Coordinates of C-alpha atoms in Angstrom, one line a residue:
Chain G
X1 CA 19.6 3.9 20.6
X2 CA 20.2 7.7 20.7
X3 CA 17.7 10.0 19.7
X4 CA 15.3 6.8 19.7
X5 CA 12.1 7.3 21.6
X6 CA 9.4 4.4 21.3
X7 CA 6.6 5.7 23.5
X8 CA 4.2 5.9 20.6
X9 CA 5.6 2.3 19.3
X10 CA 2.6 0.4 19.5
X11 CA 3.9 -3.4 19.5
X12 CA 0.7 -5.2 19.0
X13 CA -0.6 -7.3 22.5
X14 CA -0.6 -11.1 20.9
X15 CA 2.7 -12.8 20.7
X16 CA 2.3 -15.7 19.1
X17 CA 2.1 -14.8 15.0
X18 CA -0.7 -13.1 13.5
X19 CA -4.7 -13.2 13.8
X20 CA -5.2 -11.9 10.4
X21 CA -3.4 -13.4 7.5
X22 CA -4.0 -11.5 4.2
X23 CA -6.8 -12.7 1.8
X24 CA -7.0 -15.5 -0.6
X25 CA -6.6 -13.0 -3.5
X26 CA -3.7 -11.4 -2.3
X27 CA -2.3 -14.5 -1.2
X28 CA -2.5 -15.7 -4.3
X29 CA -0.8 -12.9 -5.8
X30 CA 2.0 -13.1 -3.5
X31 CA 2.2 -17.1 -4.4
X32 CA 2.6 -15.9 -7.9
X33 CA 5.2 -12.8 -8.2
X34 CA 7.8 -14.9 -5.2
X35 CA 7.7 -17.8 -8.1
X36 CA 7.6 -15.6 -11.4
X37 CA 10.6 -13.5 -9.1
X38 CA 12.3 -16.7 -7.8
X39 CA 12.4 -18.2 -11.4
X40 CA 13.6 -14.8 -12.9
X41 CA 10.7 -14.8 -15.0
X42 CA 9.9 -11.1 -14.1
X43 CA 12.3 -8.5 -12.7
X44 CA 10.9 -7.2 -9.5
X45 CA 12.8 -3.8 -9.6
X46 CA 10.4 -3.4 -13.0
X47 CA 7.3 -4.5 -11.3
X48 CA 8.1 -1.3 -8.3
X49 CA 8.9 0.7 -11.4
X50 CA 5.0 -0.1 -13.5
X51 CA 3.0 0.3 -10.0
X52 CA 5.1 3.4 -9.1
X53 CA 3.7 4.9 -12.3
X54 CA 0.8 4.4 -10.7
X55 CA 1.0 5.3 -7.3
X56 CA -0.2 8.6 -7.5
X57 CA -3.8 7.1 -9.2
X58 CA -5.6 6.8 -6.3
X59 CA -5.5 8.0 -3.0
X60 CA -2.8 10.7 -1.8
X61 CA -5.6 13.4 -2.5
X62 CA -8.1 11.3 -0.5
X63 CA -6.0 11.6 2.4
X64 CA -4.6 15.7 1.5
X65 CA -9.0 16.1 2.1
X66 CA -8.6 14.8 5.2
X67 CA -5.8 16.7 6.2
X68 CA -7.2 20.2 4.8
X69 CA -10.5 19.5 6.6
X70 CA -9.1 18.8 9.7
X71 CA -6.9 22.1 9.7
X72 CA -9.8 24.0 8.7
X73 CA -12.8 22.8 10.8
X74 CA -11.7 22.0 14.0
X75 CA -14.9 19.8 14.9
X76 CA -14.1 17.7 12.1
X77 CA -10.2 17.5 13.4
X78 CA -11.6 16.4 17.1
X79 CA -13.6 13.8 15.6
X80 CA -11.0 12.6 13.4
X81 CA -8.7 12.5 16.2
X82 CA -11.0 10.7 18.4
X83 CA -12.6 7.8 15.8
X84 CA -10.5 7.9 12.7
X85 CA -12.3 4.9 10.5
X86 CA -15.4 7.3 11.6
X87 CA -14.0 10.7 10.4
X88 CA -12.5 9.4 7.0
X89 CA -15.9 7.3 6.5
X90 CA -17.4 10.6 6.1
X91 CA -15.9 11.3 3.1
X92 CA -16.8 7.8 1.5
X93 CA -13.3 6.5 1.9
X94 CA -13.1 3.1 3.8
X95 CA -10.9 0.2 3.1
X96 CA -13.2 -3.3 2.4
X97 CA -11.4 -5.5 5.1
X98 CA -12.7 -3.3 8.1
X99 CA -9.2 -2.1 9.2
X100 CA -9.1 0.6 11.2
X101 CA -7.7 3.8 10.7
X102 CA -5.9 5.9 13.8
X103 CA -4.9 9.3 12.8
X104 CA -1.4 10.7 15.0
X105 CA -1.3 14.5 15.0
X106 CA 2.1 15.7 14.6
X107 CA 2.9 19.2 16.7
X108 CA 6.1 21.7 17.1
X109 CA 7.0 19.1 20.1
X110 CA 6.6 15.5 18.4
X111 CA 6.4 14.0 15.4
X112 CA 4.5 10.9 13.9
X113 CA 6.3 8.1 11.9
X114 CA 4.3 5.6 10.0
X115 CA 5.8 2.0 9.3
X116 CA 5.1 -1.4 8.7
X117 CA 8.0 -3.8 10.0
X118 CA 5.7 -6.6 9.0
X119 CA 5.2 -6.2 5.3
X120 CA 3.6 -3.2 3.8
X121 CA 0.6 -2.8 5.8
X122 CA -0.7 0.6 4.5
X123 CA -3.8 2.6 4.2
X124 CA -4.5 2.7 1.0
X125 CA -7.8 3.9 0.6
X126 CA -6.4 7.4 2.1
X127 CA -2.9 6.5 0.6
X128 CA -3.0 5.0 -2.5
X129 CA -0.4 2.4 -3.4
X130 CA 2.8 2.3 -1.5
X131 CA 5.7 3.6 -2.7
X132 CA 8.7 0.9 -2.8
X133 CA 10.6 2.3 -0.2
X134 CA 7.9 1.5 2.5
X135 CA 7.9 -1.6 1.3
X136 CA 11.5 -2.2 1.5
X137 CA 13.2 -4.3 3.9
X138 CA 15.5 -1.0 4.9
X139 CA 13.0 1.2 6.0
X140 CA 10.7 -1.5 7.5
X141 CA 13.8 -2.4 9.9
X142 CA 15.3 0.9 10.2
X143 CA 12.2 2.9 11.2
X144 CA 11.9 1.4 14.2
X145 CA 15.1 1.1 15.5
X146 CA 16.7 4.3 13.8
X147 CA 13.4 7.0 13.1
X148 CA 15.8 9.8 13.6
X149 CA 18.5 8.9 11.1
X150 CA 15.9 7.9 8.7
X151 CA 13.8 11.0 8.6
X152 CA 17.6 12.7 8.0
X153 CA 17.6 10.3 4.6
X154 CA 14.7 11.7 3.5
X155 CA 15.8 15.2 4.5
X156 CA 13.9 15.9 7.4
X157 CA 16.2 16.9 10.2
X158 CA 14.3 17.1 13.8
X159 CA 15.8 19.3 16.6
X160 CA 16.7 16.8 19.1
X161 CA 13.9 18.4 22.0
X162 CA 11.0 16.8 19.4
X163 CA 9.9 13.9 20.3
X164 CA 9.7 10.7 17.3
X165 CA 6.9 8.4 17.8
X166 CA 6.6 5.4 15.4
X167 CA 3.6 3.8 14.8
X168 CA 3.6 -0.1 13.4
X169 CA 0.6 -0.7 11.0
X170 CA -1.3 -4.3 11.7
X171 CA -3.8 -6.1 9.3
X172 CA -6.4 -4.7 11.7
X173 CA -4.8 -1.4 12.2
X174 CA -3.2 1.2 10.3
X175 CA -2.1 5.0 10.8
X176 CA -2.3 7.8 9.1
X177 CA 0.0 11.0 10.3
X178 CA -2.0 14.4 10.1
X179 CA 0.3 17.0 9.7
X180 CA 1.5 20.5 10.7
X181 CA -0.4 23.1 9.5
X182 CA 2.2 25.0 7.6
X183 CA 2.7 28.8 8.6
X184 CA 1.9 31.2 6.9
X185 CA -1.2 29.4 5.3
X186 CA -3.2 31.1 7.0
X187 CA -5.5 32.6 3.5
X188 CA -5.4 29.6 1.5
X189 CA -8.7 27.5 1.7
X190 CA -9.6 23.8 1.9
X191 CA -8.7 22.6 -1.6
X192 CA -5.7 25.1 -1.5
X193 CA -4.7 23.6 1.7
X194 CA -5.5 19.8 0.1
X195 CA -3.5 20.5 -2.9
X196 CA -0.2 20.9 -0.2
X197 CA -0.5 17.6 1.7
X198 CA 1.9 15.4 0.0
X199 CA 2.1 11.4 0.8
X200 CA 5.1 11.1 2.3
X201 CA 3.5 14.3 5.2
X202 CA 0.7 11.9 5.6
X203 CA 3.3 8.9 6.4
X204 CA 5.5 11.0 8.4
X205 CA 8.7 11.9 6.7
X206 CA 8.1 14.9 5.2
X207 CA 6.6 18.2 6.3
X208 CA 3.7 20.2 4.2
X209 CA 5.6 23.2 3.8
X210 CA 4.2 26.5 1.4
X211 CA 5.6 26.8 -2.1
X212 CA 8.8 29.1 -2.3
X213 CA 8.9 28.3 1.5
X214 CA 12.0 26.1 1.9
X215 CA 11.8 22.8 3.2
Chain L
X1 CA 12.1 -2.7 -22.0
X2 CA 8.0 -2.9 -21.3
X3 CA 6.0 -3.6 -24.7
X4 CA 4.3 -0.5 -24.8
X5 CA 1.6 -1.9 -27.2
X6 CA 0.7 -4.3 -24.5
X7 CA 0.8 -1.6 -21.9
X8 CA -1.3 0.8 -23.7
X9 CA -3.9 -1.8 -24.6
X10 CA -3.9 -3.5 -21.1
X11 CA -5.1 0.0 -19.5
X12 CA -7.2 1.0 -22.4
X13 CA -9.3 -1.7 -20.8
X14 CA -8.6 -1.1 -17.3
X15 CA -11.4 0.5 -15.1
X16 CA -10.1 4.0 -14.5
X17 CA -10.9 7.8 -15.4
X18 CA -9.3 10.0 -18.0
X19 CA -5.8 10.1 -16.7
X20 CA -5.8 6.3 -16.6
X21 CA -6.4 3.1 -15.0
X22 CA -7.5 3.6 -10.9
X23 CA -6.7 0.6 -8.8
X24 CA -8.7 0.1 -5.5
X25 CA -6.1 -2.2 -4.0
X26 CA -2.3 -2.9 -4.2
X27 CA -2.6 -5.9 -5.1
X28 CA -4.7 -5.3 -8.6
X29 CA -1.6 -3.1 -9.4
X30 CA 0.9 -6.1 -8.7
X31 CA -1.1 -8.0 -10.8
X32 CA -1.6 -5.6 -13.8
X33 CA 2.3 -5.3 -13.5
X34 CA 3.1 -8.8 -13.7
X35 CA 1.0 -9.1 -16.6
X36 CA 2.7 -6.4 -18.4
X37 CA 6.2 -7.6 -17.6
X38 CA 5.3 -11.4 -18.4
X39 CA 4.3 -10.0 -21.9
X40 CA 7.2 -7.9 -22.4
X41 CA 9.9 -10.2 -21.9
X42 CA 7.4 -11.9 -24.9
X43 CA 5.7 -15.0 -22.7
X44 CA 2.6 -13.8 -24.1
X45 CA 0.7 -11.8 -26.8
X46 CA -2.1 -9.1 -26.0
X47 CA -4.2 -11.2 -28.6
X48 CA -3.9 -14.1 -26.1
X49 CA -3.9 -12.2 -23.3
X50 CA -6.8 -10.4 -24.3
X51 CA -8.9 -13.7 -25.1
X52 CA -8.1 -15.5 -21.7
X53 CA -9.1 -12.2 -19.9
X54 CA -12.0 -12.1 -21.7
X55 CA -13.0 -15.5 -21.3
X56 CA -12.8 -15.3 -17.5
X57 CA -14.6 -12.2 -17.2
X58 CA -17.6 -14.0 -18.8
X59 CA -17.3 -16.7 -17.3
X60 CA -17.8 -14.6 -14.0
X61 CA -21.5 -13.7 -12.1
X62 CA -22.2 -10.1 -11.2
X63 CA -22.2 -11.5 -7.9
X64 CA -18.4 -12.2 -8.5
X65 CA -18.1 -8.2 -9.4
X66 CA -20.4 -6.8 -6.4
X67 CA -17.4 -5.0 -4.6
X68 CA -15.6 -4.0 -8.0
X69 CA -12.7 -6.2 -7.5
X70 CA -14.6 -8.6 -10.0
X71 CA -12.5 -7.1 -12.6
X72 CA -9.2 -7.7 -11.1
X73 CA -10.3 -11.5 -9.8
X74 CA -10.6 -12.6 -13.7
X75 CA -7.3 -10.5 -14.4
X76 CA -5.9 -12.4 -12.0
X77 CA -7.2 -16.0 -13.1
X78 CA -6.3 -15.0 -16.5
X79 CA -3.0 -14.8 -15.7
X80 CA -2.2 -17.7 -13.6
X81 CA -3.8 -19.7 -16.4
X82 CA -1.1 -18.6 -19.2
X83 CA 1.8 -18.7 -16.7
X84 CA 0.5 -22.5 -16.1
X85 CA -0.2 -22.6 -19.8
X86 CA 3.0 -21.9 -20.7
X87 CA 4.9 -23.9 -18.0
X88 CA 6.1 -21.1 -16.0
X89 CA 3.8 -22.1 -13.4
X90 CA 2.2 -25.3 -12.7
X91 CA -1.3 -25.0 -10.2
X92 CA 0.0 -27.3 -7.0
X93 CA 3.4 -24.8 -7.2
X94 CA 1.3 -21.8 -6.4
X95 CA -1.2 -23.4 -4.1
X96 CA 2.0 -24.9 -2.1
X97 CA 3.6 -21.2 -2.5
X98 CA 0.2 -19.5 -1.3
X99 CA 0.1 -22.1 1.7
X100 CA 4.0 -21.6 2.7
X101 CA 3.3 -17.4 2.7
X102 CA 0.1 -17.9 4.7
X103 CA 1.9 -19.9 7.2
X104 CA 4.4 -17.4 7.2
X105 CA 2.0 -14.7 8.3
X106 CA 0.8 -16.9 11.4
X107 CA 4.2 -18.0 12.4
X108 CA 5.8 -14.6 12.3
X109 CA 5.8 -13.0 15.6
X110 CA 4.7 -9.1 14.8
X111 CA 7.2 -6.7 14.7
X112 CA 9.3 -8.8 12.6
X113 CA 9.0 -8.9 8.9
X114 CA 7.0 -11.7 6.9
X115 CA 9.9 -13.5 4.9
X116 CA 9.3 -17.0 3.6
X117 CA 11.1 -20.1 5.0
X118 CA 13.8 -21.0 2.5
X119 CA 13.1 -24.9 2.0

């Protein structure tokens, strides 16, 4: 596929289905909204529409900490680089099924691209709630085959010289993009920084980019 | 249309700060919305929503709450209970649908997405 390059793509080593099944709680959850959905008891474009509301309640600004500390303290950035469940730990922030978090830094030569083909594996307690395009069959299908073209939906055009890695999140494993430093940020401090970072940066299509900057 | 008295009571209860109700994981936020869409489209009232919920949260340990998910483990009890109250459910349909999507997750080679088996 042009403009396709998979070196980052991390296809996970066991073949044969998956180790980690989700909880009985979210299992159960899932039992219930395929029947109420199935039955047409509840529309699920309304369902994406109430948690969407919500989306922003918890964690995006988790994760913008992570990303302003690492652009301003570059001991913290090598450790978060190195042990990312480690790094974000120090800030209280760790998901309760042991997970572990890998942090891709995205440079002026290649860029990071977060996806789960299997469902919506996300990292949530940097993230929040995922929005319902990540969780759509479109983008879990296309990201892999087609990162280019779908970073061009979301109006992120790459020069064709940068390199697209895309990362596929696991049960066990999920990925969190840290970002380019925007230029010209130079004076702003850690919150200012924080209050930049946007979800979608942290994902991996979208830039932070300065207010009045352009895209 | 949502019942905005039902929503506005439902996360006058929720845990959450100032600016509203704080979910630790999605799927407290999928059920919180399926509870507000159930009782907009009028399959049940806040009044009995409100005394199931409350019933199950006493009826829970503070064991049941160490990890502060306790909260969302009665919301969801409460509402399977009305949805099998009020026949839009019945409890070997959902254990048979949670069995089916936990199959699906071992039998799905990664890479591909989790889609349930049509039957």
């Amino acid at each position: 596929m042009a403009g396709h390059d998979d070196h980052g793509h991390d296809h996970d080593t066991h073949d044969d289905g998956h180790d980690h099944i989700p909880s009985e709680v979210v299992l159960r959850v899932k039992a219930l909204e395929s029947l109420l959905i199935e039955k047409g008891l509840v529309d699920p474009a309304a369902l994406d529409a109430l948690i969407d509301t919500y989306e922003n309640r918890i964690g995006p600004r988790n994760g913008a900490a992570v990303v302003a500390r690492a652009w301003t303290d570059p001991a913290y950035r090598e450790r978060l680089l190195a042990d990312g469940s480690a790094a974000i730990a120090e800030f209280g922030y760790t998901g309760r099924q042991g997970e572990d978090m890998v942090v891709v830094e995205n440079s002026a030569t290649v860029h990071n691209l977060v996806v789960c083909t299997l469902c919506s594996c996300y990292p949530w307690p940097v993230l929040g709630l995922p929005p319902a395009w990540y969780k759509s069959q479109a983008y879990r299908s296309r990201a892999v085959i087609d990162p280019r073209g779908v970073l061009a939906d979301f109006g992120l055009v790459l020069d064709d010289d940068v390199e697209i890695r895309v990362w596929d999140s696991t049960a066990e494993l999920r990925y969190l993009v840290l970002p380019e430093r925007p230029a010209g940020s130079e004076h702003l401090d850690e919150a200012a920084l924080a209050a930049l970072v946007g979800r979608d940066a942290m994902i991996g299509v979208a830039k932070v980019s300065l207010p009045g900057a352009g895209a | 249309m949502t019942d905005p008295n039902f929503r506005a009571a439902a996360e006058a209860v929720l845990p959450g700060d100032e600016a509203g109700p704080v979910f630790r994981e999605p799927w407290q936020a999928q059920a919180f919305a399926m509870a507000v869409a159930l009782s907009a489209a009028g399959h049940f009232s806040w009044a009995d929503w409100a005394a199931t919920l409350s019933r199950k949260l006493a009826g829970q340990t503070a064991e049941a709450d160490a990890d502060g998910g306790g909260y969302y483990r009665a919301w969801l009890a409460a509402l399977e209970e009305l949805t099998d109250g009020r026949g839009l459910t019945s409890p070997d349909e959902r254990s048979s649908r949670q069995e089916s999507w936990a199959e699906a997750y071992r039998t799905t080679p990664h890479g591909s997405p989790v889609n349930l088996p049509s039957d």
